PDB file of C-alpha atoms in Angstrom:
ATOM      1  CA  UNK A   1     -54.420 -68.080   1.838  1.00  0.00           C
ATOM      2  CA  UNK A   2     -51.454 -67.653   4.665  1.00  0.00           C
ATOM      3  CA  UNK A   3     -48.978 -66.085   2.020  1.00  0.00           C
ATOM      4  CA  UNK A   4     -52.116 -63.845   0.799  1.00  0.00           C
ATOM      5  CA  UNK A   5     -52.288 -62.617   4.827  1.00  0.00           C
ATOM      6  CA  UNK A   6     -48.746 -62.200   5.110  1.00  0.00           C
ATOM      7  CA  UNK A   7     -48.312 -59.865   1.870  1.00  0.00           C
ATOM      8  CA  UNK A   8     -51.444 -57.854   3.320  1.00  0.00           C
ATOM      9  CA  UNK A   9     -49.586 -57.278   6.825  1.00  0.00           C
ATOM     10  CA  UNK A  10     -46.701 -56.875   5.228  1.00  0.00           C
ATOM     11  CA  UNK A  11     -48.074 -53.655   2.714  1.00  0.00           C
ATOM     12  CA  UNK A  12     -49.526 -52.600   5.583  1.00  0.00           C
ATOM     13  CA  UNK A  13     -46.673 -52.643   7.479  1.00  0.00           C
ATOM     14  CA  UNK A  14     -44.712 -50.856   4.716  1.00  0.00           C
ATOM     15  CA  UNK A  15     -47.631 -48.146   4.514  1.00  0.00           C
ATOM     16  CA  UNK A  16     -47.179 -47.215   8.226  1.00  0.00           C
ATOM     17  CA  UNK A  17     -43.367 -46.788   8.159  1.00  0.00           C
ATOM     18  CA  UNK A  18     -43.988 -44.622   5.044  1.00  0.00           C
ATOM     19  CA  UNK A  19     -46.513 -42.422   7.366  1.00  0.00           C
ATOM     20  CA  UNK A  20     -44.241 -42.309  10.022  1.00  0.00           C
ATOM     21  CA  UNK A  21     -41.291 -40.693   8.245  1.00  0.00           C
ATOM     22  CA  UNK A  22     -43.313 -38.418   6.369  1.00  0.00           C
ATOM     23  CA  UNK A  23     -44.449 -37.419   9.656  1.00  0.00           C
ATOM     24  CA  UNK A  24     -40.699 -37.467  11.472  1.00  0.00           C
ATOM     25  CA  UNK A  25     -39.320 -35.721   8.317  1.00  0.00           C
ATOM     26  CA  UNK A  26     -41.954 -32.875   8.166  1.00  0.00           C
ATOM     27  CA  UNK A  27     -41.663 -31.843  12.124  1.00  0.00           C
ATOM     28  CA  UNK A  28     -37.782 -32.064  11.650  1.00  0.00           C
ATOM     29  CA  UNK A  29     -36.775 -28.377  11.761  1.00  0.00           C
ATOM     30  CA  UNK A  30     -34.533 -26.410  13.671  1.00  0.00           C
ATOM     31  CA  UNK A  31     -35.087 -23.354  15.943  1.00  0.00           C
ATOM     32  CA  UNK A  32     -32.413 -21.140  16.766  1.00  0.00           C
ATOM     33  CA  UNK A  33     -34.616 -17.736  17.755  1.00  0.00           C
ATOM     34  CA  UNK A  34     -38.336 -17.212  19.056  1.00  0.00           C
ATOM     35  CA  UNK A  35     -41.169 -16.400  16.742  1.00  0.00           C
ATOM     36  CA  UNK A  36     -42.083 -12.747  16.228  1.00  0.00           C
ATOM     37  CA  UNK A  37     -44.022 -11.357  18.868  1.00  0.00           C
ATOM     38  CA  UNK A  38     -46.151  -8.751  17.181  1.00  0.00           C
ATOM     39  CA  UNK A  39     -47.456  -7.718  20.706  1.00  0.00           C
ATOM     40  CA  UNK A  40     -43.508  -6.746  21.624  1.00  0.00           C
ATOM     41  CA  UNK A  41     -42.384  -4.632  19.056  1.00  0.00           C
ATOM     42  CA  UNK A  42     -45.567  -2.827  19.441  1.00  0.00           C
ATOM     43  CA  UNK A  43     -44.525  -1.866  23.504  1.00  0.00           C
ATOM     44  CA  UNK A  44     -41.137  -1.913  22.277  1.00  0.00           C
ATOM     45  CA  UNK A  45     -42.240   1.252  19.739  1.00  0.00           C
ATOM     46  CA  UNK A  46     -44.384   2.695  22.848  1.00  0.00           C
ATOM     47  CA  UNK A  47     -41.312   3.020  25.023  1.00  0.00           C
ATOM     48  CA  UNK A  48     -39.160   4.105  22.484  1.00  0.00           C
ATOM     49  CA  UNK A  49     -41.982   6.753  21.637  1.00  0.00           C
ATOM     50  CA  UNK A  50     -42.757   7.337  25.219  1.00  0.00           C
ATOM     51  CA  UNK A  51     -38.509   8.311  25.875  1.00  0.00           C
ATOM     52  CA  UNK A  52     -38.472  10.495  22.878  1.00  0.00           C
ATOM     53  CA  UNK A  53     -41.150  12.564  24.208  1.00  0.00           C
ATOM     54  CA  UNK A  54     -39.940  12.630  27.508  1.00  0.00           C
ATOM     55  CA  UNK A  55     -36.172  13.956  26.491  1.00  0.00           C
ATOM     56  CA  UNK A  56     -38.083  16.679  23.495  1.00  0.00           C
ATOM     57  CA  UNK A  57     -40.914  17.722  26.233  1.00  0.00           C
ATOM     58  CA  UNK A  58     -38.009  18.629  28.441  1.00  0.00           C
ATOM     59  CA  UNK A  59     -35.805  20.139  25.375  1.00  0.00           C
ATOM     60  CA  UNK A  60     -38.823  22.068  24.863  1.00  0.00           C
ATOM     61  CA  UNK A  61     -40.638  23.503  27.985  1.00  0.00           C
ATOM     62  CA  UNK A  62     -37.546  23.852  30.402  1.00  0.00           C
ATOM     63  CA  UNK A  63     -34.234  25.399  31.133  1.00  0.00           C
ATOM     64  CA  UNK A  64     -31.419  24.929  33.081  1.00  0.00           C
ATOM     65  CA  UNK A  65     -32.031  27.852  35.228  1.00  0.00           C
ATOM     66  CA  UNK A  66     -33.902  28.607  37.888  1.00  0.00           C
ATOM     67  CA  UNK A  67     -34.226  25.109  38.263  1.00  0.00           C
ATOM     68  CA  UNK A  68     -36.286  23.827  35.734  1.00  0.00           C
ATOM     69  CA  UNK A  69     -34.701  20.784  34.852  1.00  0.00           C
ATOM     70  CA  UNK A  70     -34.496  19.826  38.488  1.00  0.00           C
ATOM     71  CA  UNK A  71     -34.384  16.155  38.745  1.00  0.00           C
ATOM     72  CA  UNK A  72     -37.984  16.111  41.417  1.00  0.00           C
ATOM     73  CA  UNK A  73     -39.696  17.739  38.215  1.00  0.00           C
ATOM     74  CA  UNK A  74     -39.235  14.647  36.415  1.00  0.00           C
ATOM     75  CA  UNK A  75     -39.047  11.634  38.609  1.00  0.00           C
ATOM     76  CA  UNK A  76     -42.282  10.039  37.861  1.00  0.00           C
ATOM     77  CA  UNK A  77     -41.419  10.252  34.008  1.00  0.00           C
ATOM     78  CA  UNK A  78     -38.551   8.367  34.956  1.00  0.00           C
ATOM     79  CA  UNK A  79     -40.316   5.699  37.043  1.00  0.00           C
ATOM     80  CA  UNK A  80     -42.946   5.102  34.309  1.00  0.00           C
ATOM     81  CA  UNK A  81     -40.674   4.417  31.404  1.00  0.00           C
ATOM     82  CA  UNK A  82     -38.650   2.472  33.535  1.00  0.00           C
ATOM     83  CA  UNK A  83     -41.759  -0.125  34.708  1.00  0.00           C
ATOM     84  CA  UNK A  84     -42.099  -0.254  30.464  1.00  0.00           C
ATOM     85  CA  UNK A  85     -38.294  -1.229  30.482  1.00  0.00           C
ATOM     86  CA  UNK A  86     -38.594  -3.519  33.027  1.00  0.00           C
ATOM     87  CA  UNK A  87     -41.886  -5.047  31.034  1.00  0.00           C
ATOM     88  CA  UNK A  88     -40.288  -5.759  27.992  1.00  0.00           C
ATOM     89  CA  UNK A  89     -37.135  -7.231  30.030  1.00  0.00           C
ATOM     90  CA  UNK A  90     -39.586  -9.762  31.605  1.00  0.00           C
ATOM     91  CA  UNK A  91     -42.122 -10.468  28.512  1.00  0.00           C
ATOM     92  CA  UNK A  92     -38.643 -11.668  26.775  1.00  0.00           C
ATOM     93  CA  UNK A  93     -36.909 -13.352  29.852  1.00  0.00           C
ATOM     94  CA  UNK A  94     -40.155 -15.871  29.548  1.00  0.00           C
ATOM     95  CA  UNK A  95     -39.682 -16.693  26.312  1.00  0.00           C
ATOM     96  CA  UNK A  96     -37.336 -19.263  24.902  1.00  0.00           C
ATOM     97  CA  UNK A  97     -34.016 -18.800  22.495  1.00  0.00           C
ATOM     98  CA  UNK A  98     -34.008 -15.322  23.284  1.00  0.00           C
ATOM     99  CA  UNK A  99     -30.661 -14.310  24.738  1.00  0.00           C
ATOM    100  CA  UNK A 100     -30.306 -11.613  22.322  1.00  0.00           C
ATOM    101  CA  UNK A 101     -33.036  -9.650  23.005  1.00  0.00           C
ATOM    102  CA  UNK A 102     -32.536 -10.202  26.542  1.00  0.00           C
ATOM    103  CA  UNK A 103     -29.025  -8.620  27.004  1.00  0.00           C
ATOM    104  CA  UNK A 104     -30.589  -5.651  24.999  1.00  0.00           C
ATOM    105  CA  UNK A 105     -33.086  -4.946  27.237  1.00  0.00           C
ATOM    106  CA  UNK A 106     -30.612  -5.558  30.381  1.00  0.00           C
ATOM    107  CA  UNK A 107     -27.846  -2.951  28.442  1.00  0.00           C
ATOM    108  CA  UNK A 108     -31.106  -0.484  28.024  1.00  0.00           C
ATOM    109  CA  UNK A 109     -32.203  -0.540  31.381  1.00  0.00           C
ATOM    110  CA  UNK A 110     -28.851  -0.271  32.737  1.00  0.00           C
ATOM    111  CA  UNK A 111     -28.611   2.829  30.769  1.00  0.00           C
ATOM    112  CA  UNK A 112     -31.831   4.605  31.759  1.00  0.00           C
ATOM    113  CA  UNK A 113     -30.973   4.030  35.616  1.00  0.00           C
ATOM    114  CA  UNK A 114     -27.048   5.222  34.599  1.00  0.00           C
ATOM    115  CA  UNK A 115     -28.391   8.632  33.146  1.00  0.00           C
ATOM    116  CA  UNK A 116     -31.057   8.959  35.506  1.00  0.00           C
ATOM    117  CA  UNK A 117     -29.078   8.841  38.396  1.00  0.00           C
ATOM    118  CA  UNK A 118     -26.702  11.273  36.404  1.00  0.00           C
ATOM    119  CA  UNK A 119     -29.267  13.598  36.268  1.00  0.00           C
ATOM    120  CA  UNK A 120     -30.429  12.984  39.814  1.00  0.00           C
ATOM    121  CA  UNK A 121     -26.727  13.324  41.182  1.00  0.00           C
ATOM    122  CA  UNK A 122     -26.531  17.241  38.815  1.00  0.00           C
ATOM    123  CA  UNK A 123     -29.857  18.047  39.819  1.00  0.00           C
ATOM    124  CA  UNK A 124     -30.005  19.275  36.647  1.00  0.00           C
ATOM    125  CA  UNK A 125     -29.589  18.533  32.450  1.00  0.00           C
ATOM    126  CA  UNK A 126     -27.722  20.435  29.181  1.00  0.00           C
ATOM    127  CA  UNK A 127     -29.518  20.709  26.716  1.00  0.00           C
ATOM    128  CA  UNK A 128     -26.488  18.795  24.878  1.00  0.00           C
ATOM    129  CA  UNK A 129     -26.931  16.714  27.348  1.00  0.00           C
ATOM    130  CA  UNK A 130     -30.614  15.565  26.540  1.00  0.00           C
ATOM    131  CA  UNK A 131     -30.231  15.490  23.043  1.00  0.00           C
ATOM    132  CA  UNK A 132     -26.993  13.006  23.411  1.00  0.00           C
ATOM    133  CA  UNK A 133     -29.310  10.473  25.966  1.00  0.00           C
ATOM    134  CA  UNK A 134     -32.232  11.143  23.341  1.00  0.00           C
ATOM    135  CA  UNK A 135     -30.275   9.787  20.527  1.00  0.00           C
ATOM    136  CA  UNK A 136     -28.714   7.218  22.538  1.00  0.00           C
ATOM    137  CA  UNK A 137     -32.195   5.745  23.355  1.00  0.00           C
ATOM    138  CA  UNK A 138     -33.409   5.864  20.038  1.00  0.00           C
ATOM    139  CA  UNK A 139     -30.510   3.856  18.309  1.00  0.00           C
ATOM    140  CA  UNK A 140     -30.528   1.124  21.319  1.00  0.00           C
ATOM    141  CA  UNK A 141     -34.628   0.685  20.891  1.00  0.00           C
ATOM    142  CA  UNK A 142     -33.783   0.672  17.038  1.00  0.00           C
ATOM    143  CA  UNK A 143     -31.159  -2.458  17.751  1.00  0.00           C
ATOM    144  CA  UNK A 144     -34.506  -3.860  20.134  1.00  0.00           C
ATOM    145  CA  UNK A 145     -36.809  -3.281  17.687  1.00  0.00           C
ATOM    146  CA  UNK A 146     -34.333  -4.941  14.770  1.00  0.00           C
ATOM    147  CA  UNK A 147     -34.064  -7.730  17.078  1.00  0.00           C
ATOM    148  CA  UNK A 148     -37.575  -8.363  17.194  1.00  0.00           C
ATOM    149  CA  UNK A 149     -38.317  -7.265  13.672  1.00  0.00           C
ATOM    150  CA  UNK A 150     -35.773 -10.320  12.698  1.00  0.00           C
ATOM    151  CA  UNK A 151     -37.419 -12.957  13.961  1.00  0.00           C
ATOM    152  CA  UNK A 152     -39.923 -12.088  11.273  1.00  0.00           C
ATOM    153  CA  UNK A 153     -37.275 -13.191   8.497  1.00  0.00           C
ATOM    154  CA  UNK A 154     -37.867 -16.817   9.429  1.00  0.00           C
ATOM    155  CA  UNK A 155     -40.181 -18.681   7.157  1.00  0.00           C
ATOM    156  CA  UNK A 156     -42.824 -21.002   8.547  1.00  0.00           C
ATOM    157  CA  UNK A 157     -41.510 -21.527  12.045  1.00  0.00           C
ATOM    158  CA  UNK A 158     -42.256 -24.541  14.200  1.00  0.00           C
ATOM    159  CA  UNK A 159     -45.497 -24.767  15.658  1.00  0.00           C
TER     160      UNK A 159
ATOM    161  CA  UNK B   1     -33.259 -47.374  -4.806  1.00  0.00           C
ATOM    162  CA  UNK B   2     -34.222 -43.834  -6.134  1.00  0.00           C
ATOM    163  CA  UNK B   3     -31.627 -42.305  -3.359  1.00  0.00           C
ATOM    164  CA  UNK B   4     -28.603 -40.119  -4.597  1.00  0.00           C
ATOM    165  CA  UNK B   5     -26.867 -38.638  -2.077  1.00  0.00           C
ATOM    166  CA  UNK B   6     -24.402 -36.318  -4.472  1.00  0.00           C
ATOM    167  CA  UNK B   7     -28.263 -35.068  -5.669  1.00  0.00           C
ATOM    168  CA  UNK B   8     -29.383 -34.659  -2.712  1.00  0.00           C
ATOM    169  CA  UNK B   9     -26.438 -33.110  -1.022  1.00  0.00           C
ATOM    170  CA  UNK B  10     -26.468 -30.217  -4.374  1.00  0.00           C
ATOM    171  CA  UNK B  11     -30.183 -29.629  -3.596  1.00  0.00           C
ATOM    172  CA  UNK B  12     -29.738 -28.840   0.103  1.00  0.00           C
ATOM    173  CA  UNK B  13     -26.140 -26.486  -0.588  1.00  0.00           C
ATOM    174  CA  UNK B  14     -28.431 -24.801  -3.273  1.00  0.00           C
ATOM    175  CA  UNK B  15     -31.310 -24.034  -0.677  1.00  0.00           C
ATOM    176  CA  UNK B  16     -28.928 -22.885   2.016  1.00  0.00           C
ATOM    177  CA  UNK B  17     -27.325 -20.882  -0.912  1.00  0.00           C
ATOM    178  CA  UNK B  18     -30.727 -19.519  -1.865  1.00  0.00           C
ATOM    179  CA  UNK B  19     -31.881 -18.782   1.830  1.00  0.00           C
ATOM    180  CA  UNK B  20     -28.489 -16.973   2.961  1.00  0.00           C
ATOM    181  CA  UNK B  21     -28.836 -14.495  -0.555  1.00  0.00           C
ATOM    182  CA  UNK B  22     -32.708 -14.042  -0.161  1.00  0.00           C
ATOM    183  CA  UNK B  23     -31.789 -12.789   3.716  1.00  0.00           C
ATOM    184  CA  UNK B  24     -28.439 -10.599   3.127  1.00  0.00           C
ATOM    185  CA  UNK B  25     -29.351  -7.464   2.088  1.00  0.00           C
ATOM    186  CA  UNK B  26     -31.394  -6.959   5.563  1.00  0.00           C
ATOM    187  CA  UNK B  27     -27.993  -7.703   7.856  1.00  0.00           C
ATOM    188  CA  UNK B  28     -25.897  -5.587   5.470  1.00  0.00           C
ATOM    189  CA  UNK B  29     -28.818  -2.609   5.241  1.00  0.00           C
ATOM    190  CA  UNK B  30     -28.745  -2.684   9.023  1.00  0.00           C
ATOM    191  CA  UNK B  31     -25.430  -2.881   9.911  1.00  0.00           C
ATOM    192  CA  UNK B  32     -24.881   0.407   8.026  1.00  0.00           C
ATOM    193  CA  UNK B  33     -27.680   2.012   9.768  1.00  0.00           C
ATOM    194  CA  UNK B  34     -25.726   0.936  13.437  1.00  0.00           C
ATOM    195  CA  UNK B  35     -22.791   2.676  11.529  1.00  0.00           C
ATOM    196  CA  UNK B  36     -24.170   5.641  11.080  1.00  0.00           C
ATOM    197  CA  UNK B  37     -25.675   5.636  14.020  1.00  0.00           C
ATOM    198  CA  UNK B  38     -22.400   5.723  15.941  1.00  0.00           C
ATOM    199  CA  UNK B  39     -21.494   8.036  13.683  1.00  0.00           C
ATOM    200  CA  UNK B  40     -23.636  10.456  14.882  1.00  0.00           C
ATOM    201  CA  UNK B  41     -23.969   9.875  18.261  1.00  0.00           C
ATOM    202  CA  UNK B  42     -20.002  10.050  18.493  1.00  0.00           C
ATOM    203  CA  UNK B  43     -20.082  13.699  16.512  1.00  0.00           C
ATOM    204  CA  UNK B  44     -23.021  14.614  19.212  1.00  0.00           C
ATOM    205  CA  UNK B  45     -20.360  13.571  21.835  1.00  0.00           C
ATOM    206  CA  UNK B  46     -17.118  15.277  20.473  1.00  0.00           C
ATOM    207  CA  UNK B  47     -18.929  18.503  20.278  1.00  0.00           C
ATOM    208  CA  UNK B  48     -20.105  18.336  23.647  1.00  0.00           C
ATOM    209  CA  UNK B  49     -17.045  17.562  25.224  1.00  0.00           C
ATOM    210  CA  UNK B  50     -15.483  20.503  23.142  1.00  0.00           C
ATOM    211  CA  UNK B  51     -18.262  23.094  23.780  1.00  0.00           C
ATOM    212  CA  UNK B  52     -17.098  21.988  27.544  1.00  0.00           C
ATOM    213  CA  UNK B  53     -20.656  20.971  28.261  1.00  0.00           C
ATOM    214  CA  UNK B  54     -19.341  17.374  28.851  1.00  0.00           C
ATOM    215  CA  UNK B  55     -16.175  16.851  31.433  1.00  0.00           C
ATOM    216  CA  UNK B  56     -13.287  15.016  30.532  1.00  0.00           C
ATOM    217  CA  UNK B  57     -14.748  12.112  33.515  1.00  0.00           C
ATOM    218  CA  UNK B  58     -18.515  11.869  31.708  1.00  0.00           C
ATOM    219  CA  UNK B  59     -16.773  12.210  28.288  1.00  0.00           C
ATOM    220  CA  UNK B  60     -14.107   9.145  29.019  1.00  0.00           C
ATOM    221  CA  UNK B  61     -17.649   7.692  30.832  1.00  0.00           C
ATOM    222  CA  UNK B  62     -20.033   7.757  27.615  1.00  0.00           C
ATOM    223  CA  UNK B  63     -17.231   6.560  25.268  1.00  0.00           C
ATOM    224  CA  UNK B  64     -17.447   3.073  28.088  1.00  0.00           C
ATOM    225  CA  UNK B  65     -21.619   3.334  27.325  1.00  0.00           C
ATOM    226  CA  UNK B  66     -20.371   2.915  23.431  1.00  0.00           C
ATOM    227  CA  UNK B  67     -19.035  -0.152  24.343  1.00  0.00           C
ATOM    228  CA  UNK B  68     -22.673  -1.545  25.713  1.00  0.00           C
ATOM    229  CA  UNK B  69     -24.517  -0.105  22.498  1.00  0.00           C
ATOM    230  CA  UNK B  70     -22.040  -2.047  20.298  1.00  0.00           C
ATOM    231  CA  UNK B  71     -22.790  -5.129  22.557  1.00  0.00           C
ATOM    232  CA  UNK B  72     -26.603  -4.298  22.040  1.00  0.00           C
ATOM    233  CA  UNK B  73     -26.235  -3.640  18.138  1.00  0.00           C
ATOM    234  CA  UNK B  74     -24.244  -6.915  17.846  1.00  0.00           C
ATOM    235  CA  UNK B  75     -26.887  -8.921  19.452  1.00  0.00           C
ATOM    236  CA  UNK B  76     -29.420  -7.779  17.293  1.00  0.00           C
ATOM    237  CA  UNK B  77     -27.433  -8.671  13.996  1.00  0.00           C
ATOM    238  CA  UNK B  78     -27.043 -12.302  15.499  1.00  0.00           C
ATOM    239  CA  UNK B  79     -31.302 -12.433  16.186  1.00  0.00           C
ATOM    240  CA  UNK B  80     -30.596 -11.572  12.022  1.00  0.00           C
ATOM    241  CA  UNK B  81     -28.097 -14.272  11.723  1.00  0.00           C
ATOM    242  CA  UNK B  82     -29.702 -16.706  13.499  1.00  0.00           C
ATOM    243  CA  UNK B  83     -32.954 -16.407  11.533  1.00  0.00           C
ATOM    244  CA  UNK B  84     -30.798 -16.813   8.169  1.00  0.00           C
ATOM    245  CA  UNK B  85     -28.980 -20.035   9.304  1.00  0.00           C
ATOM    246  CA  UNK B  86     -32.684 -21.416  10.584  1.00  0.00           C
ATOM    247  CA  UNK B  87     -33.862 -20.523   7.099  1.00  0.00           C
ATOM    248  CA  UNK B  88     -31.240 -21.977   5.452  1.00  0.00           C
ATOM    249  CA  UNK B  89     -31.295 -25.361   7.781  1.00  0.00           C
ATOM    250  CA  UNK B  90     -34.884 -26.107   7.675  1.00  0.00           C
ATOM    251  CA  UNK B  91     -34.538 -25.399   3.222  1.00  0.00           C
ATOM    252  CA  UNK B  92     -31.876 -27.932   3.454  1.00  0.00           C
ATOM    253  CA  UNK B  93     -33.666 -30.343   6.086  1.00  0.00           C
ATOM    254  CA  UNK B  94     -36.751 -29.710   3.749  1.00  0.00           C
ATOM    255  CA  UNK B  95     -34.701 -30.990   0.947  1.00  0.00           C
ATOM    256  CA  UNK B  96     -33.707 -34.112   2.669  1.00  0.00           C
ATOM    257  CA  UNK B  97     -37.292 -34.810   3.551  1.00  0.00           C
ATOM    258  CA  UNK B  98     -38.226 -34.885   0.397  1.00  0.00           C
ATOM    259  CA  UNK B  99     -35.682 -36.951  -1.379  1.00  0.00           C
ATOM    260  CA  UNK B 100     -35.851 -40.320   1.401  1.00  0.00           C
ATOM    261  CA  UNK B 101     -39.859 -39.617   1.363  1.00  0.00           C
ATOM    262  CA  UNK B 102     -39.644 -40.056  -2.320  1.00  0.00           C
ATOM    263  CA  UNK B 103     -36.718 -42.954  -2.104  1.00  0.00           C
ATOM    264  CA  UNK B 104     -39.300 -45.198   0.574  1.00  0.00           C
ATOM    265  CA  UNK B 105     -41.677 -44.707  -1.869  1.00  0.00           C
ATOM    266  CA  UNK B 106     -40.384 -45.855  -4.554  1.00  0.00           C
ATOM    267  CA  UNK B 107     -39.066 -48.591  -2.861  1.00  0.00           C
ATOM    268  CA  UNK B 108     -42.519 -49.820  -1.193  1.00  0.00           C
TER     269      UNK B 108
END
């Protein structure tokens, strides 16, 4: 009757270790970026949106002369898209693994307040000029979005 | 002892092999889109600088900004990068799993 016990505990102690690395095994995988954040790249394709309107509204409806591309005309513009800049920075400083995308937005924003004050020290913008900062914006928020886009190559990340 | 490491070890290579070539062609399509990228921006630049619309100090000044949109182009092929390798980890882990799962029970 004893031996009959001790088998019994004995399975059942077998059964639990079993359990246990099943369980260890399954939530053993690595994370080396953040999942996607749909919610990002979303305000990440506003702002890029937002500065190509900006720099082909300007293109478009102004000229050099007389003052048109004065940098008062425009300084709200500027403000806004940077507060979006500054968004993203923040929504990705608070989430972990996520250097990369960090020093993206950091380079970005450094760049909008670099051309900005560019154009507030000229009082004034080529049209060379806004097409160069134009494209420049769209291939950096193409790098952002391809950052963010990437984390959407990983299959089933942790919970 | 249903355990072989030499098996195992083949399965996980083969996973990480399978993960890496299933992930590739993304890096390599977007690393020739920075590429052309710079291409054009640098075209955009050179005529500007020749048309005299640029000066020589902005010029020399926006060829330093190059520098930072490399930087930010590089970081976004390691986010790439880094999502292959977890891919190809967590395949091999997967494999691993599997194989001393199967080994415990068999030997239960």
């Amino acid at each position: 009757m004893e031996q009959h016990i001790s088998i019994q505990a004995r399975r059942y102690v077998c059964i639990f270790a079993l359990l246990l690395s099943v369980l260890a095994m399954s939530s053993c995988r690595v994370q080396f970026i953040p999942a996607y954040d749909a919610k990002i790249a979303e305000q990440i394709d506003a702002t890029a949106k937002a500065v190509d309107k900006f720099y082909l509204t300007m293109l478009a409806t102004s000229t050099a002369e007389n003052e048109g591309r004065a940098f008062n005309n425009y300084t709200e513009q500027y403000v806004a898209i940077e507060v979006e800049l500054n968004s993203l920075l923040n929504k990705n400083k608070i989430r972990p693994l996520n250097e990369n995308s960090i020093r993206i937005c950091e380079i970005t924003i450094q760049l909008w307040q670099k051309y900005k004050q560019e154009h507030k020290d000229d009082n004034t913008l080529s049209d060379g000029l806004i097409k160069l900062n134009n494209k420049t914006f769209s291939d950096i928020f193409y790098a952002m979005q391809v950052a963010e886009k990437g984390k959407e190559l990983v299959n089933n990340p942790p919970q | 002892m249903s355990f072989n490491i030499n098996e195992v070890s083949a399965g996980m290579l083969s996973a990480i092999k399978g993960a890496v070539a299933e992930d590739w062609p993304e890096v390599k399509a977007t690393a020739e889109r920075f590429l052309q990228n710079k291409k054009e921006r640098l075209a955009l630049l050179a005529e500007l600088r020749i048309k005299g619309e640029l000066s020589q100090a902005k010029f020399e000044s926006r060829l330093q900004d190059e520098k930072l949109i490399l930087e930010a182009e590089l970081n976004a092929l390691a986010v790439l990068s880094k999502a292959i390798a977890q891919n190809a980890a967590n395949a091999a882990l997967e494999i691993l799993g599997k194989a001393v799962t199967a080994a415990i029970s068999a030997a239960l």
